[in-house]
Amino acid sequence: MSGRTVTGRRLALMGAMAAALAGFTVGATPAKAATVNLLETGSSLLYPLFNLWVPAYTKANPGVKITTQSTGSGTGISQSISGVAQIGASDAYLSDALMKMHKGMLNIPLAISSQMVNYNVPGLNATALKFSGPVLAGIYSGKITKWNDPAIAKLNPGVKLPDHAIVTVHRTDGSGDTFIFSQYLAFSTPSWQNSVGYGTTVSWPAAPGAIGANGNPGMVNAIKTTPYSIAYIGVSFKQAIVQNKLGEALLENKDGKFVALTIANVKAAAAAMTEKTPADERISLVYAPGADSYPIINYEYAIVKAQQPNAAVAAELRKFFTWAISPEGGNAQHFMDAVNFVALPPAAAKLSAAQIATIK
Amino acid sequence: MSGAVARGGMSAGSPAREAARLARMRRRRAWSVAGWVLCGIGFGMLGLAMGWILLMVLVRGITALTPTVFLEVTQGTGGGLLNAIEGTLVIGVGSMILAVPFGVAAGLYAAQFSHTMFARAIRFMADVLVGVPSIVLGYFGYVTMVEGLGWKFSLAAACITIAILCLPYICRTTELALSQVPAAMQEAAFALGAGEGLVAWRIALPVAMPGVLTGILLAFAISVGETAPLIYTAGWSSYMWNGALVGSPVGYLTYAIWAFINEPFASANALAYAAAFLVTVIVLLISVTARLVLLRREGAR
Amino acid sequence: MSFRRVLAVFAGVLPASLIAVLLFLAVYSWPAVRFNGIGFVTSTSWNLGNTYGSPILRNGVQVLPGAHYGILFLIAGTLLSTVIALLIAVPVGVGAAIFLAEAVPGWMRQWLSFFVELLAAVPSVVFGLWGYAVLVPLLGHFIYPAMGHVLGFIPFLGGSTGSGYGLLTAGIVLSLMIVPLIAATLRDAILAEPMVVRESAAALGATRFEAVWKVVLPGVRKILIGVTILATGRALGETMAVLMVSGNALNYLPPNIYSPISTMAAFIVSQLDSALQDPTGLAVRSLAEVALVLSVISIGVNTLARLVLYRSGLKAGQV
């Protein structure tokens, strides 16, 4: 082997690398000075809606590019605080401690969402099983371990429940779904409030066989592939639940009624809570009073820094959010219907608009 | 045959002992056959698993490969993978640009000055660095660069993290290749008055080049196949790379596999399989090329 | 500057980056190490505390009320999945190595060996994809219920056979990822054993398999031990494939072999964004402590492997 051929090959390699590099620089069309890049990350519940919004919005506003990412509300919160993402999508508002620590964070509701409790029990998926907060708390604490447990049977007279172990599925990522689900358990069950509490991530008690899943999609896939499992899943995945013929539960509300997740029931719960919403809009809508109120609903937040690094980004954010909450724009009925969300009530939209105006 | 030899050597003995010996022989033969069969099964299981994985990736991947995959960027959970294909290559090339000079230099030092303390330290540290799990490097990258230095999800954070990951592999293969360069060649050059630098650059490195290239190619394959460290350094982007080193995230194929197989939508799953197909094909092609480079060197010897 | 100095500066980047990573982990996790104490590795409870409560001061560290970090379940999950992977991978790897080195004609050996080595090149996430899409449903719906039925009387093999996500599945996927390393290294070692060893065994009346099994294999024992430890190191730090098939169990020890688990490496991926929810930052620092523990174990195992292999005369960089 002679040195010359090696040198030749080395040159060839260098040439190839240079060509590849040149190819990239040509391939990547240099960003136009006017284009603003926005990164949205967080809630997998808001993700399907953002995926509908972004193409519609960027078509009309070619000066802005928005990347969407389904991670989890936890990521949405932390990355908007750190500035890694401009828009943090979250089903949960920031805690008092976080608000105090990071001044100038905004919690802007964009729409109202709700959460299903779903299950995969062979033979019973077409039956709407009834669950109460305390029974779900018992299941998720590992105290109720079988589907035919007397506590479940009592709520579902006449239903033939299988003698099979319950596989609980919870989120592993920081999640607004965990936040509102654990709030439902905490508000309805004092023992859960005192032991586990609520949060975007909670210390799940040891229930045998419990599975952790990543994001709402992971939850759907987990119960789809696991018979006798139960999970809490954001309503924007209702289509996937229906397609896969999985069960959807009726939940007991504060007035002791078992209600289904319908647009009317979500609106009833929202109406009961809108008046109580403070100016910074950080409030839980879970376990609202009223006979028709569906118990697990929430504001879908965009977590945003009020102080943006430059005016162009701030302007694009204001413009986008204003579009998003307007009934002619992002809150239009066809968008809401596609993901089973409910548009912001006018009073809440007004508060959101006031917050949007403070983005500088 | 071993049996014939044994029988020939030990023909004397009573008929009873002879029968016992034959029985023992048969038993040993049977054990040997069973041993071969078990070894064959071991290999068979390995081959079966490999075949199964490749088959799954090929079959589901090819059915998912449409022109859209190569022509369009990702839109939510649909569209194409052009952004990810570009990102994977940019991250791979970028991390090689960072890792190759330092990795080759470390290998060169370890081989040419192999008895110095520093060379020993390099060898030891390279082995230790191989032992650091890749996710730990990703975590390091996230906390120091993405958040600490405020680079956000970015090409720079991704490339530096992957470069650290690849350094020890390049270093070790370079050193191994250099250690096989005949000492006589270098001594002859020294005798002619060449300096250390000249000998390293003009004699040792060129001769060892196929080995060094193999190492670089394998490191490139690692960068294409990595996921865990990139999730927290490159982030994900559904647009083409905008040319910025810091400040904006980059898409890459392995993310598409991990994130989109998890979605309950057929379009997203198809993208995941398409991405798995592309990643596997790229990595295997690189491995085959690396192998050929090595074989040619051995053939030339 | 002399050539040597310049080279040393460039070469120094490798040691420098390793030191930077380890130093960073140690310094960054220090508050967590102080707060968590020894309970970190002896108790099973990863609890951020009340993330919507106000931070309080404990042991001189700002923490959320109720915060407690114990990762025994992660250590157990990591070690158990690795042990299962080794139990599968070592016999299969040894068998495949003997088969490749002794039972296959030379021209075929090269191609078959190459095929095995390709398996080592397949990325972790593709193994994960296969495990997730093919293995989990197959095992969870058919194999595990049957196993539980037939082998249920053996401790750890009975009880609820779960969903297919879990310890055994993770072990199987891990074993596939380390078998090629064991098989390829051992094959080379067997081929390198001098022919005369086999011939002498044959002359003494041994069958060919006996010659391989009783004479050649003991001769490469040290390499087998070394590469097994090296494979252990790989399995300990493996992330994506485990993440996708382990079931991500939180806060409980696996009651049987089918139960969901989580490993330290997978936990770092799945929990980083949750940990960032903690306004006191203790959760992220505790995660750094997980990374530190994992790195220490993994580096220790790897160094041990290198020592064994070095003493067996194998050149570094060959594995």
Tab-separated table of C-alpha atoms in Angstrom, chain C residues 31-316:
chain	number	residue	atom	x	y	z
C	31	PRO	CA	-26.929	19.920	47.247
C	32	ALA	CA	-28.988	16.837	46.411
C	33	VAL	CA	-26.321	14.498	47.739
C	34	ARG	CA	-26.324	16.450	50.995
C	35	PHE	CA	-30.102	16.545	51.259
C	36	ASN	CA	-30.811	12.965	50.209
C	37	GLY	CA	-28.057	11.312	52.197
C	38	ILE	CA	-27.655	7.557	52.090
C	39	GLY	CA	-31.425	7.089	51.857
C	40	PHE	CA	-31.062	7.973	48.197
C	41	VAL	CA	-29.837	4.485	47.333
C	42	THR	CA	-31.623	2.511	50.042
C	43	SER	CA	-35.229	3.702	49.810
C	44	THR	CA	-37.897	3.485	47.145
C	45	SER	CA	-39.670	6.799	46.745
C	46	TRP	CA	-39.183	9.395	44.052
C	47	ASN	CA	-41.380	12.192	45.314
C	48	LEU	CA	-41.011	15.803	44.253
C	49	GLY	CA	-43.291	16.827	47.081
C	50	ASN	CA	-46.159	19.225	46.666
C	51	THR	CA	-45.207	21.142	43.525
C	52	TYR	CA	-47.972	23.656	44.198
C	53	GLY	CA	-46.898	24.263	47.790
C	54	SER	CA	-44.418	26.830	49.068
C	55	PRO	CA	-40.796	25.718	49.398
C	56	ILE	CA	-39.501	25.195	52.923
C	57	LEU	CA	-35.982	25.074	54.358
C	58	ARG	CA	-34.715	21.631	55.398
C	59	ASN	CA	-31.099	20.697	56.208
C	60	GLY	CA	-30.092	24.086	54.855
C	61	VAL	CA	-31.629	23.304	51.455
C	62	GLN	CA	-34.762	24.831	49.906
C	63	VAL	CA	-37.182	21.970	49.241
C	64	LEU	CA	-40.835	21.437	48.443
C	65	PRO	CA	-42.936	20.115	51.333
C	66	GLY	CA	-42.956	16.319	51.283
C	67	ALA	CA	-39.994	15.970	48.924
C	68	HIS	CA	-38.112	12.694	49.243
C	69	TYR	CA	-35.786	11.014	46.811
C	70	GLY	CA	-34.950	7.316	46.964
C	71	ILE	CA	-33.975	5.366	43.864
C	72	LEU	CA	-33.663	1.801	45.131
C	73	PHE	CA	-36.346	0.761	42.620
C	74	LEU	CA	-34.271	2.200	39.785
C	75	ILE	CA	-31.108	0.478	40.944
C	76	ALA	CA	-33.052	-2.776	41.247
C	77	GLY	CA	-34.601	-2.349	37.797
C	78	THR	CA	-31.237	-1.538	36.240
C	79	LEU	CA	-29.389	-4.447	37.852
C	80	LEU	CA	-32.163	-7.017	37.358
C	81	SER	CA	-32.672	-6.210	33.687
C	82	THR	CA	-28.918	-6.388	33.156
C	83	VAL	CA	-28.660	-9.759	34.942
C	84	ILE	CA	-31.483	-11.188	32.815
C	85	ALA	CA	-29.811	-9.840	29.693
C	86	LEU	CA	-26.543	-11.539	30.675
C	87	LEU	CA	-28.270	-14.840	31.519
C	88	ILE	CA	-29.589	-14.902	27.967
C	89	ALA	CA	-26.708	-13.265	26.142
C	90	VAL	CA	-23.751	-15.225	27.537
C	91	PRO	CA	-24.923	-18.738	26.581
C	92	VAL	CA	-26.254	-17.562	23.217
C	93	GLY	CA	-23.087	-15.560	22.570
C	94	VAL	CA	-20.780	-18.440	23.503
C	95	GLY	CA	-22.779	-20.852	21.349
C	96	ALA	CA	-22.810	-18.498	18.390
C	97	ALA	CA	-19.065	-17.849	18.764
C	98	ILE	CA	-18.211	-21.561	18.804
C	99	PHE	CA	-20.525	-22.149	15.873
C	100	LEU	CA	-18.922	-19.360	13.850
C	101	ALA	CA	-15.350	-20.275	14.732
C	102	GLU	CA	-15.501	-24.044	14.566
C	103	ALA	CA	-18.501	-25.292	12.647
C	104	VAL	CA	-18.594	-23.034	9.618
C	105	PRO	CA	-16.254	-23.167	6.636
C	106	GLY	CA	-13.984	-20.149	6.245
C	107	TRP	CA	-15.674	-18.429	3.324
C	108	MET	CA	-19.071	-18.616	5.002
C	109	ARG	CA	-17.694	-17.549	8.366
C	110	GLN	CA	-16.801	-14.123	7.096
C	111	TRP	CA	-20.316	-13.447	5.845
C	112	LEU	CA	-22.098	-14.888	8.854
C	113	SER	CA	-19.797	-13.003	11.233
C	114	PHE	CA	-20.481	-9.847	9.333
C	115	PHE	CA	-24.196	-10.459	9.702
C	116	VAL	CA	-23.774	-10.757	13.479
C	117	GLU	CA	-21.723	-7.593	13.649
C	118	LEU	CA	-24.416	-5.710	11.751
C	119	LEU	CA	-26.742	-6.432	14.651
C	120	ALA	CA	-24.345	-4.492	16.857
C	121	ALA	CA	-24.660	-1.504	14.538
C	122	VAL	CA	-28.462	-1.295	14.675
C	123	PRO	CA	-29.348	1.789	16.728
C	124	SER	CA	-30.883	1.450	20.153
C	125	VAL	CA	-34.102	3.185	19.149
C	126	VAL	CA	-34.674	0.650	16.341
C	127	PHE	CA	-34.362	-2.175	18.874
C	128	GLY	CA	-36.840	-0.221	20.964
C	129	LEU	CA	-39.195	0.099	18.004
C	130	TRP	CA	-39.060	-3.635	17.373
C	131	GLY	CA	-39.563	-4.371	21.052
C	132	TYR	CA	-42.471	-1.944	21.276
C	133	ALA	CA	-44.244	-2.906	18.054
C	134	VAL	CA	-43.524	-6.640	17.839
C	135	LEU	CA	-42.173	-8.101	21.048
C	136	VAL	CA	-44.404	-6.463	23.673
C	137	PRO	CA	-47.747	-7.554	22.136
C	138	LEU	CA	-46.397	-11.037	21.355
C	139	LEU	CA	-44.981	-11.619	24.838
C	140	GLY	CA	-47.773	-9.878	26.731
C	141	HIS	CA	-50.656	-11.610	24.986
C	142	PHE	CA	-49.289	-15.090	24.373
C	143	ILE	CA	-45.928	-16.026	25.837
C	144	TYR	CA	-46.141	-14.541	29.346
C	145	PRO	CA	-49.615	-15.898	30.200
C	146	ALA	CA	-48.388	-19.336	29.056
C	147	MET	CA	-45.157	-18.973	31.022
C	148	GLY	CA	-47.047	-17.893	34.128
C	149	HIS	CA	-49.346	-20.886	33.705
C	150	VAL	CA	-46.601	-23.486	33.266
C	151	LEU	CA	-43.770	-22.064	35.358
C	152	GLY	CA	-45.913	-20.222	37.895
C	153	PHE	CA	-44.763	-22.480	40.761
C	154	ILE	CA	-41.219	-21.039	40.536
C	155	PRO	CA	-40.841	-17.924	42.675
C	156	PHE	CA	-40.604	-14.732	40.636
C	157	LEU	CA	-42.124	-16.451	37.573
C	158	GLY	CA	-45.691	-16.640	38.881
C	159	GLY	CA	-48.306	-14.019	39.649
C	160	SER	CA	-49.831	-11.462	37.330
C	161	THR	CA	-48.176	-11.657	33.921
C	162	GLY	CA	-49.046	-8.047	33.158
C	163	SER	CA	-49.022	-6.289	29.867
C	164	GLY	CA	-45.796	-7.292	28.143
C	165	TYR	CA	-44.015	-4.114	29.201
C	166	GLY	CA	-41.563	-5.047	31.900
C	167	LEU	CA	-38.478	-6.617	33.333
C	168	LEU	CA	-38.197	-9.729	31.172
C	169	THR	CA	-38.986	-7.853	27.967
C	170	ALA	CA	-36.340	-5.259	28.788
C	171	GLY	CA	-33.875	-8.068	29.560
C	172	ILE	CA	-34.582	-9.795	26.242
C	173	VAL	CA	-34.132	-6.612	24.199
C	174	LEU	CA	-30.960	-5.759	26.125
C	175	SER	CA	-29.580	-9.242	25.560
C	176	LEU	CA	-29.968	-8.864	21.796
C	177	MET	CA	-28.035	-5.619	21.975
C	178	ILE	CA	-25.054	-7.171	23.761
C	179	VAL	CA	-24.918	-10.632	22.181
C	180	PRO	CA	-23.077	-9.441	19.051
C	181	LEU	CA	-20.313	-7.927	21.187
C	182	ILE	CA	-19.833	-11.173	23.118
C	183	ALA	CA	-20.117	-13.414	20.060
C	184	ALA	CA	-17.754	-11.392	17.860
C	185	THR	CA	-15.060	-10.935	20.510
C	186	LEU	CA	-15.138	-14.549	21.590
C	187	ARG	CA	-15.111	-15.800	18.002
C	188	ASP	CA	-11.916	-13.851	17.328
C	189	ALA	CA	-10.383	-15.175	20.525
C	190	ILE	CA	-11.254	-18.779	19.666
C	191	LEU	CA	-9.851	-18.391	16.164
C	192	ALA	CA	-6.669	-16.948	17.632
C	193	GLU	CA	-6.075	-20.016	19.824
C	194	PRO	CA	-3.282	-22.035	18.194
C	195	MET	CA	-4.313	-25.031	16.108
C	196	VAL	CA	-1.907	-27.230	18.024
C	197	VAL	CA	-4.117	-27.003	21.130
C	198	ARG	CA	-6.976	-28.616	19.241
C	199	GLU	CA	-4.712	-31.188	17.633
C	200	SER	CA	-3.267	-32.297	20.953
C	201	ALA	CA	-6.750	-32.688	22.391
C	202	ALA	CA	-7.752	-34.774	19.396
C	203	ALA	CA	-4.642	-36.907	19.762
C	204	LEU	CA	-5.677	-37.648	23.330
C	205	GLY	CA	-8.987	-38.995	22.071
C	206	ALA	CA	-11.261	-36.010	22.523
C	207	THR	CA	-14.056	-35.427	20.046
C	208	ARG	CA	-13.916	-32.111	18.207
C	209	PHE	CA	-16.574	-30.614	20.400
C	210	GLU	CA	-14.772	-31.788	23.526
C	211	ALA	CA	-11.605	-30.196	22.237
C	212	VAL	CA	-13.407	-26.884	21.799
C	213	TRP	CA	-15.418	-27.070	24.985
C	214	LYS	CA	-12.799	-28.418	27.379
C	215	VAL	CA	-9.562	-27.091	25.928
C	216	VAL	CA	-10.075	-24.107	23.642
C	217	LEU	CA	-12.825	-22.406	25.646
C	218	PRO	CA	-10.985	-22.485	28.988
C	219	GLY	CA	-8.050	-20.927	27.138
C	220	VAL	CA	-10.157	-17.863	26.297
C	221	ARG	CA	-11.860	-17.748	29.685
C	222	LYS	CA	-10.382	-14.404	30.627
C	223	ILE	CA	-11.537	-12.807	27.412
C	224	LEU	CA	-15.028	-14.206	27.983
C	225	ILE	CA	-15.091	-12.750	31.485
C	226	GLY	CA	-13.751	-9.425	30.275
C	227	VAL	CA	-16.196	-9.068	27.415
C	228	THR	CA	-19.080	-10.134	29.658
C	229	ILE	CA	-18.237	-7.333	32.070
C	230	LEU	CA	-17.921	-4.943	29.153
C	231	ALA	CA	-21.349	-6.037	27.938
C	232	THR	CA	-22.656	-5.456	31.461
C	233	GLY	CA	-21.496	-1.866	31.187
C	234	ARG	CA	-23.341	-1.451	27.893
C	235	ALA	CA	-26.542	-2.894	29.299
C	236	LEU	CA	-26.423	-0.700	32.405
C	237	GLY	CA	-26.319	2.521	30.404
C	238	GLU	CA	-28.712	1.550	27.626
C	239	THR	CA	-31.530	4.065	27.377
C	240	MET	CA	-33.949	4.229	24.477
C	241	ALA	CA	-34.707	0.546	23.955
C	242	VAL	CA	-35.361	0.089	27.673
C	243	LEU	CA	-37.453	3.241	27.834
C	244	MET	CA	-39.734	1.892	25.124
C	245	VAL	CA	-40.361	-1.585	26.567
C	246	SER	CA	-39.849	-1.398	30.338
C	247	GLY	CA	-43.253	0.015	31.329
C	248	ASN	CA	-41.624	2.878	33.262
C	249	ALA	CA	-42.618	1.716	36.715
C	250	LEU	CA	-42.468	4.338	39.429
C	251	ASN	CA	-41.841	3.756	43.115
C	252	TYR	CA	-42.215	0.005	43.410
C	253	LEU	CA	-39.929	-3.000	43.259
C	254	PRO	CA	-40.895	-5.658	40.699
C	255	PRO	CA	-42.846	-8.469	42.418
C	256	ASN	CA	-42.142	-10.815	39.508
C	257	ILE	CA	-40.244	-11.086	36.252
C	258	TYR	CA	-43.125	-9.727	34.145
C	259	SER	CA	-43.616	-6.580	36.203
C	260	PRO	CA	-42.925	-3.119	34.787
C	261	ILE	CA	-39.609	-1.612	35.879
C	262	SER	CA	-37.584	1.457	35.140
C	263	THR	CA	-33.835	1.873	34.861
C	264	MET	CA	-31.626	4.780	35.853
C	265	ALA	CA	-30.798	5.716	32.274
C	266	ALA	CA	-34.402	5.544	31.087
C	267	PHE	CA	-35.539	7.470	34.152
C	268	ILE	CA	-33.264	10.392	33.307
C	269	VAL	CA	-34.951	10.708	29.914
C	270	SER	CA	-38.497	10.274	31.146
C	271	GLN	CA	-38.221	12.472	34.241
C	272	LEU	CA	-36.108	15.472	33.265
C	273	ASP	CA	-39.049	17.608	32.248
C	274	SER	CA	-41.036	16.616	35.354
C	275	ALA	CA	-38.054	17.442	37.489
C	276	LEU	CA	-37.856	20.906	35.957
C	277	GLN	CA	-41.253	21.576	37.583
C	278	ASP	CA	-39.598	21.847	40.962
C	279	PRO	CA	-39.048	25.556	41.571
C	280	THR	CA	-36.357	24.792	44.162
C	281	GLY	CA	-34.325	22.903	41.553
C	282	LEU	CA	-33.751	20.018	43.949
C	283	ALA	CA	-35.448	17.521	41.632
C	284	VAL	CA	-33.114	18.340	38.743
C	285	ARG	CA	-30.148	18.075	41.051
C	286	SER	CA	-31.400	14.738	42.357
C	287	LEU	CA	-31.620	13.619	38.754
C	288	ALA	CA	-27.985	14.680	38.391
C	289	GLU	CA	-27.306	12.444	41.361
C	290	VAL	CA	-28.971	9.565	39.497
C	291	ALA	CA	-26.678	10.323	36.571
C	292	LEU	CA	-23.726	10.413	38.950
C	293	VAL	CA	-24.596	7.046	40.528
C	294	LEU	CA	-25.145	5.528	37.077
C	295	SER	CA	-21.850	6.948	35.792
C	296	VAL	CA	-19.906	5.687	38.791
C	297	ILE	CA	-21.331	2.155	38.458
C	298	SER	CA	-20.917	2.143	34.704
C	299	ILE	CA	-17.373	3.535	34.740
C	300	GLY	CA	-16.385	1.085	37.471
C	301	VAL	CA	-17.697	-1.875	35.500
C	302	ASN	CA	-16.068	-0.660	32.313
C	303	THR	CA	-12.695	-0.090	33.938
C	304	LEU	CA	-12.834	-3.556	35.472
C	305	ALA	CA	-13.571	-5.045	32.058
C	306	ARG	CA	-10.629	-3.217	30.500
C	307	LEU	CA	-8.321	-4.453	33.237
C	308	VAL	CA	-9.391	-8.063	32.705
C	309	LEU	CA	-9.118	-7.783	28.937
C	310	TYR	CA	-5.786	-6.011	29.173
C	311	ARG	CA	-4.425	-8.804	31.328
C	312	SER	CA	-5.709	-11.366	28.863
C	313	GLY	CA	-3.490	-9.720	26.280
C	314	LEU	CA	-6.207	-8.196	24.132
C	315	LYS	CA	-5.281	-4.800	22.754
C	316	ALA	CA	-7.543	-1.963	23.701
